[in-house]
Amino acid sequence: SGAMAEERALTMVTCTAPVNIAVIKYWGKRDNDLILPINSSLSVTLHQDQLKTTTTAAASRDFTEDRLWLNGEEADVGHPRLQACLREVRRLARKRRGGSAEDAAPLSLSYKIHIATENNFPTAAGLASSAAGYACLVSALARLYGVEGELSEVARRGSGSACRSMLGGFVQWQRGERPDGRDSLAHQVAPETHWPELRVLVLVVSGEKKQVGSTAGMQTSVDTSPLLKHRAEVVVPERMALMMRHIGERDFEGFGQLTMQDSNQFHATCLDTFPPIFYLNDLSRHIIALAHRFNTHHGRTKVAYTFDAGPNAVIFTLADTVAEFVEVVRRSFPPATNGDQFVRGLPVGSASLPEELLTAVVMEPVPGAVRYILHTKPGPGPQFVDDPSQHLLGADGLPRRCT
Ligand code: DP6
């Protein structure tokens, strides 16, 4: 009937997906096309109330070409990694439908698609967005085509770290052994509810974009760094087991120390790369020293830093330490502008710092070096958005609002 035909003319779904931050880092591929890593890695999924990507995917027999919009701007759909994700989701859909008539299927695989995606955080802040982006794309496409189950393998084809954003809480990406990558998957180690006191502070720093992208950087590291080879073969397998134990026991000191050590070793492999890659700068080293002075003053590990392939610092701590450490950061990096909110995200209580802590921990302040602090915590994996008013595409299949 006409009504039926109209109803089926446009199918649309919207998903959100989280950012994750690795505490045992992924750095190096053994297969560039399939995105298979040289070592396993482990991450914490961050809460989507503070950091998320939203993606709407629509299919219609009326669309004449595949189209993509990133934060309101039309972008190239031809990107090989995006095409790989699309191809894999469609392959799973075909497999799932098996012999069943195409007619009975939720959606024709031959329809062109429109995809719109946006972040609830400024892209310019340099926060890992490809992981959330690909996790969100794959979640939305899977929903659109009625595919369920193991999807981390598909998200991995978009960006290695994206496979870990397919799950909430504490997530490991097992390197796997097979050449075809079927066993290179993400698994949840513990849900976000496992460690309710754990908090995350993202120190968004002022300054330049990253010099060398992860994909190119890790390739040079694989080709030239003997330290990276040793790390992948010997160090990471031991650390994965240890980190899972610390998480299981909610041992913050063990978790925090290993997180810092693994971040430091990742950056050591960058220095061991030839020519060397530098992601840490003077400000990163300043923050590292600050964290160690803070911990030394307290006589135990109360905060732990980790840095990826960019200048922002991510701090893990427990809820009871947030207010004090935020005050230490505020004193160390006095905000440049008064009006701008320096602390964003989850509320932070006020703390007055004892004189002896100030003297021992806060050294020469660097005004304006930290733009703002984002306070967040571990959170769940990708979510479906049921409210149609949240779709990023209108009934005509074009972006609703531009940013
Ligand atoms: C330093 O996942 O961005 O953040 O697989 O080439 O897309 P590709 O690389 P990507 O690398 C992330 C590297 C890292 C560490 C980590 O997240 O484990």
XYZ file of C-alpha atoms and ligand atoms in Angstrom:
421
model
C 0.000 0.000 0.000
C 0.987 3.640 -0.370
C 1.175 4.148 3.374
C 3.475 1.165 3.737
C 5.704 2.402 0.947
C 5.940 5.818 2.528
C 6.719 4.418 5.921
C 9.553 2.421 4.481
C 10.844 5.253 2.314
C 13.171 6.590 5.004
C 14.658 4.635 7.866
C 16.640 6.543 10.453
C 18.499 5.674 13.653
C 20.585 7.673 16.114
C 23.261 6.432 18.513
C 25.740 7.956 20.914
C 29.170 6.554 21.785
C 31.857 7.338 24.358
C 35.507 8.346 24.359
C 37.936 5.934 26.028
C 41.329 6.510 27.587
C 43.913 3.741 27.599
C 45.777 2.829 30.785
C 47.747 0.137 28.928
C 48.455 1.756 25.594
C 47.938 0.454 22.076
C 50.831 1.536 19.874
C 51.776 -0.430 16.778
C 50.050 -2.621 14.199
C 50.983 -6.012 12.849
C 48.439 -5.590 10.028
C 47.664 -2.102 8.741
C 44.640 -2.979 6.657
C 42.811 -5.085 9.249
C 44.124 -2.863 12.078
C 45.577 -5.668 14.176
C 47.742 -4.501 17.094
C 51.138 -5.794 18.192
C 49.933 -5.814 21.811
C 46.750 -5.976 23.846
C 45.543 -2.770 25.532
C 43.175 -1.735 28.305
C 41.070 1.371 28.702
C 38.473 3.159 30.759
C 35.338 4.279 28.932
C 34.432 7.866 29.867
C 30.921 9.039 30.677
C 28.861 10.362 27.773
C 27.289 13.126 29.858
C 30.602 14.924 29.426
C 32.105 13.508 26.225
C 30.187 11.813 23.447
C 29.693 11.515 19.740
C 26.168 11.391 18.316
C 25.548 9.828 14.913
C 22.395 9.574 12.844
C 22.337 7.132 9.944
C 19.510 7.098 7.428
C 18.780 4.972 4.377
C 16.284 5.676 1.638
C 15.586 4.462 -1.848
C 15.300 8.154 -2.726
C 18.915 8.956 -1.841
C 21.088 9.133 -4.931
C 24.493 8.926 -3.259
C 26.114 8.145 0.109
C 26.743 11.380 2.034
C 28.435 12.306 5.301
C 28.352 15.398 7.539
C 30.833 15.970 10.381
C 29.720 18.661 12.834
C 27.446 20.101 10.154
C 30.092 20.217 7.415
C 29.838 17.826 4.481
C 32.814 15.441 4.380
C 34.243 12.746 2.138
C 32.432 9.386 2.381
C 35.176 7.736 0.386
C 37.565 7.440 3.331
C 38.882 3.836 3.185
C 38.320 3.176 6.892
C 34.753 4.463 6.751
C 34.155 2.324 3.678
C 35.613 -0.698 5.502
C 33.132 -0.223 8.375
C 30.226 0.176 5.987
C 31.251 -2.897 3.990
C 31.643 -5.013 7.150
C 28.279 -4.030 8.627
C 26.574 -4.779 5.316
C 28.386 -8.122 5.133
C 27.127 -9.036 8.623
C 23.620 -7.958 7.634
C 23.723 -10.159 4.543
C 25.049 -13.089 6.556
C 22.377 -12.626 9.200
C 19.576 -12.481 6.698
C 20.931 -15.638 5.130
C 18.424 -17.186 2.761
C 15.540 -14.963 3.856
C 14.035 -12.835 1.147
C 15.421 -9.322 0.902
C 11.796 -8.180 1.221
C 11.452 -9.429 4.784
C 14.674 -7.712 5.767
C 14.472 -4.451 7.747
C 16.150 -2.485 5.026
C 17.450 -2.889 1.515
C 21.227 -3.153 1.427
C 21.295 -1.354 -1.885
C 19.829 1.920 -0.602
C 22.234 4.836 -0.362
C 22.837 6.210 3.114
C 23.205 9.592 4.770
C 25.279 9.919 7.944
C 25.538 12.936 10.239
C 27.791 12.994 13.248
C 28.703 15.537 15.904
C 30.590 15.774 19.185
C 29.341 17.397 22.391
C 32.860 18.716 22.928
C 34.941 21.068 20.786
C 36.947 19.116 18.202
C 39.620 21.778 18.585
C 40.167 20.621 22.172
C 42.076 17.692 20.686
C 40.222 15.081 22.718
C 40.319 11.642 21.152
C 37.377 11.770 18.786
C 38.107 9.029 16.242
C 37.455 6.266 18.779
C 34.045 7.650 19.752
C 33.361 8.563 16.126
C 33.886 5.104 14.666
C 32.223 3.342 17.614
C 29.207 5.549 17.041
C 29.185 5.068 13.280
C 29.319 1.280 13.622
C 26.619 1.245 16.330
C 24.312 3.359 14.174
C 24.901 1.368 10.982
C 24.412 -1.929 12.813
C 21.125 -0.712 14.218
C 20.054 0.580 10.819
C 20.667 -2.813 9.201
C 19.392 -4.844 12.149
C 22.780 -6.365 13.007
C 23.454 -7.343 16.614
C 26.220 -8.984 18.628
C 29.972 -8.696 18.277
C 30.715 -5.358 16.646
C 34.085 -4.397 18.151
C 35.700 -6.190 15.236
C 33.966 -3.798 12.856
C 34.724 -0.665 14.900
C 38.388 -1.757 14.973
C 38.467 -1.336 11.195
C 37.687 2.362 11.652
C 40.325 3.056 14.278
C 42.060 0.563 16.534
C 41.101 2.314 19.752
C 37.459 2.553 18.564
C 36.875 -1.140 19.341
C 37.293 -0.311 23.048
C 34.582 2.384 22.840
C 32.035 -0.336 21.978
C 31.821 -1.263 25.665
C 31.412 0.615 28.928
C 33.505 0.557 32.074
C 36.886 -1.159 31.924
C 37.685 -2.716 28.576
C 40.499 -4.834 27.200
C 41.314 -5.209 23.533
C 42.908 -8.607 23.095
C 45.507 -8.564 20.365
C 44.439 -11.987 19.104
C 46.554 -14.500 17.226
C 44.760 -15.100 13.971
C 45.961 -13.448 10.761
C 42.353 -12.685 9.780
C 41.763 -10.756 13.016
C 38.634 -12.644 14.059
C 40.004 -12.929 17.608
C 41.221 -9.318 17.893
C 38.246 -8.098 19.916
C 37.282 -5.866 22.810
C 35.924 -7.406 26.013
C 34.567 -5.797 29.141
C 36.788 -6.394 32.185
C 34.327 -4.728 34.593
C 31.278 -2.485 34.174
C 31.375 1.228 35.059
C 29.494 0.497 38.293
C 32.404 -1.638 39.524
C 34.408 1.334 40.840
C 31.969 4.147 41.758
C 34.614 6.384 43.388
C 36.876 6.546 40.327
C 37.049 9.989 38.714
C 38.687 11.421 35.635
C 39.996 14.957 35.136
C 40.841 15.952 31.579
C 43.257 18.879 31.616
C 42.606 20.576 28.295
C 45.749 22.521 27.515
C 46.256 25.529 25.318
C 48.399 25.172 22.253
C 49.058 23.478 18.957
C 47.502 20.462 17.296
C 49.465 17.215 17.403
C 52.418 17.016 15.051
C 52.341 13.356 14.024
C 49.080 11.416 13.831
C 48.748 8.089 15.670
C 48.526 5.998 12.508
C 51.721 7.346 10.952
C 53.530 7.634 14.275
C 52.962 4.047 15.361
C 54.026 2.754 11.943
C 57.395 4.496 12.255
C 57.700 3.144 15.812
C 57.042 -0.433 14.641
C 59.648 -0.009 11.903
C 62.389 1.487 14.051
C 61.962 1.079 17.824
C 63.548 -1.940 19.523
C 61.998 -0.728 22.782
C 58.512 -1.007 21.274
C 59.232 -4.594 20.226
C 60.355 -5.481 23.740
C 57.345 -3.683 25.200
C 54.888 -5.607 23.013
C 56.508 -8.996 23.539
C 57.503 -8.861 27.194
C 56.183 -5.855 29.114
C 52.557 -5.538 28.020
C 51.518 -9.189 28.601
C 52.670 -8.875 32.240
C 51.069 -5.464 32.663
C 47.710 -6.555 31.250
C 47.416 -9.258 33.906
C 48.554 -6.878 36.634
C 46.217 -4.074 35.562
C 43.230 -6.418 35.500
C 44.055 -7.491 39.043
C 44.313 -3.866 40.269
C 40.958 -3.049 38.674
C 39.366 -6.191 40.093
C 40.554 -5.241 43.578
C 39.834 -1.506 43.113
C 43.428 -0.925 44.174
C 43.910 2.740 43.246
C 47.599 2.860 44.121
C 48.380 -0.171 41.976
C 46.117 1.065 39.175
C 47.509 4.594 39.286
C 51.171 3.625 39.399
C 50.851 1.225 36.492
C 48.839 3.784 34.499
C 51.624 6.359 34.889
C 54.346 3.829 34.118
C 52.594 2.664 30.979
C 52.017 6.206 29.727
C 55.681 6.937 30.354
C 56.803 3.808 28.511
C 54.602 4.665 25.539
C 56.271 8.083 25.342
C 59.660 6.415 25.769
C 58.926 4.286 22.679
C 58.125 7.538 20.871
C 61.557 8.905 21.794
C 63.064 5.543 20.748
C 61.377 5.895 17.338
C 63.709 7.143 14.613
C 63.341 9.959 13.807
C 61.898 10.518 17.290
C 58.326 11.605 17.940
C 57.518 14.040 20.764
C 54.019 14.171 22.127
C 54.959 15.347 25.618
C 56.022 18.982 25.918
C 57.202 21.298 28.725
C 53.666 21.618 30.050
C 53.134 17.832 30.092
C 56.364 17.448 32.059
C 55.197 20.210 34.400
C 51.940 18.318 35.038
C 53.831 15.036 35.542
C 56.109 16.651 38.131
C 53.100 18.247 39.840
C 51.318 14.890 40.166
C 54.413 13.288 41.656
C 54.905 16.136 44.164
C 51.225 15.816 45.149
C 51.558 12.060 45.673
C 54.843 12.412 47.545
C 53.319 15.027 49.832
C 50.498 12.627 50.685
C 52.839 9.664 50.965
C 50.838 7.591 48.477
C 49.500 7.547 44.934
C 46.397 9.743 45.000
C 46.476 10.965 41.386
C 47.714 9.293 38.201
C 48.386 10.951 34.843
C 48.266 9.516 31.356
C 48.971 11.138 27.976
C 48.108 9.965 24.462
C 49.357 11.256 21.117
C 48.536 14.852 22.057
C 49.192 17.438 24.738
C 46.105 17.044 26.970
C 46.644 15.320 30.305
C 44.158 12.849 31.726
C 44.219 12.414 35.501
C 42.692 9.474 37.328
C 41.830 9.963 40.977
C 39.185 9.090 43.564
C 36.163 11.265 44.380
C 37.584 12.327 47.762
C 40.674 13.848 46.123
C 39.039 15.776 43.250
C 38.421 19.113 44.987
C 41.916 19.329 46.461
C 43.704 18.375 43.257
C 41.583 20.734 41.146
C 42.582 23.551 43.516
C 46.225 22.552 43.113
C 45.830 22.725 39.327
C 44.071 26.115 39.605
C 46.929 27.486 41.712
C 49.562 26.010 39.410
C 47.924 27.190 36.167
C 45.904 30.292 37.099
C 43.099 30.703 34.500
C 43.845 33.399 31.924
C 40.321 34.789 31.827
C 38.188 35.109 34.915
C 34.791 34.775 33.247
C 35.474 31.494 31.462
C 34.454 28.477 33.506
C 37.670 26.737 34.455
C 36.033 23.588 35.777
C 33.419 21.855 33.621
C 31.490 18.600 33.792
C 30.651 16.975 37.114
C 30.472 19.398 40.055
C 33.659 19.961 42.035
C 33.491 21.022 45.681
C 35.689 23.769 47.026
C 38.889 23.069 48.907
C 41.308 25.340 50.722
C 44.858 24.125 50.551
C 46.910 23.809 53.735
C 50.013 26.007 53.675
C 52.414 23.060 53.790
C 50.735 21.456 50.776
C 50.997 24.735 48.836
C 54.692 25.083 49.602
C 55.489 21.465 48.855
C 53.396 21.046 45.703
C 52.653 24.356 43.961
C 55.871 25.700 42.416
C 56.226 28.531 39.840
C 52.686 28.988 38.456
C 52.215 29.052 34.656
C 49.221 31.326 33.975
C 46.799 30.223 31.255
C 48.592 26.979 30.375
C 45.551 24.827 31.216
C 42.450 26.119 29.386
C 39.980 24.189 31.478
C 39.440 21.011 33.463
C 36.730 18.547 32.490
C 35.547 16.453 35.432
C 34.060 13.101 34.426
C 33.941 9.438 35.437
C 33.713 5.970 33.872
C 30.541 5.416 31.884
C 28.572 2.978 29.723
C 29.060 1.943 26.101
C 27.137 3.129 23.024
C 23.452 3.983 23.506
C 20.486 4.066 21.165
C 18.576 7.334 21.097
C 14.872 6.650 20.874
C 13.576 10.226 20.865
C 13.144 11.149 17.164
C 13.593 14.846 17.961
C 17.231 14.006 18.664
C 17.961 12.855 15.112
C 20.685 14.919 13.430
C 18.988 14.490 10.041
C 15.570 15.824 9.134
C 12.754 14.030 7.316
C 14.396 15.109 4.050
C 17.571 13.243 5.067
C 19.612 16.440 5.347
C 21.291 17.909 8.468
C 18.813 19.606 10.744
C 20.996 22.168 12.375
C 24.466 23.303 11.594
C 27.095 24.110 14.187
C 48.095 6.713 21.855
O 43.386 4.113 17.540
O 44.042 6.485 16.969
O 45.719 6.799 21.867
O 44.345 2.428 14.872
O 45.737 3.983 13.522
O 43.399 4.624 14.129
P 44.647 3.855 14.542
O 45.216 4.554 15.855
P 44.454 5.069 17.161
O 45.660 5.006 18.222
C 45.483 5.334 19.547
C 46.804 5.394 20.234
C 46.807 5.932 21.643
C 46.796 4.800 22.677
C 45.482 4.086 22.895
O 44.400 4.682 22.763
O 45.565 2.897 23.253
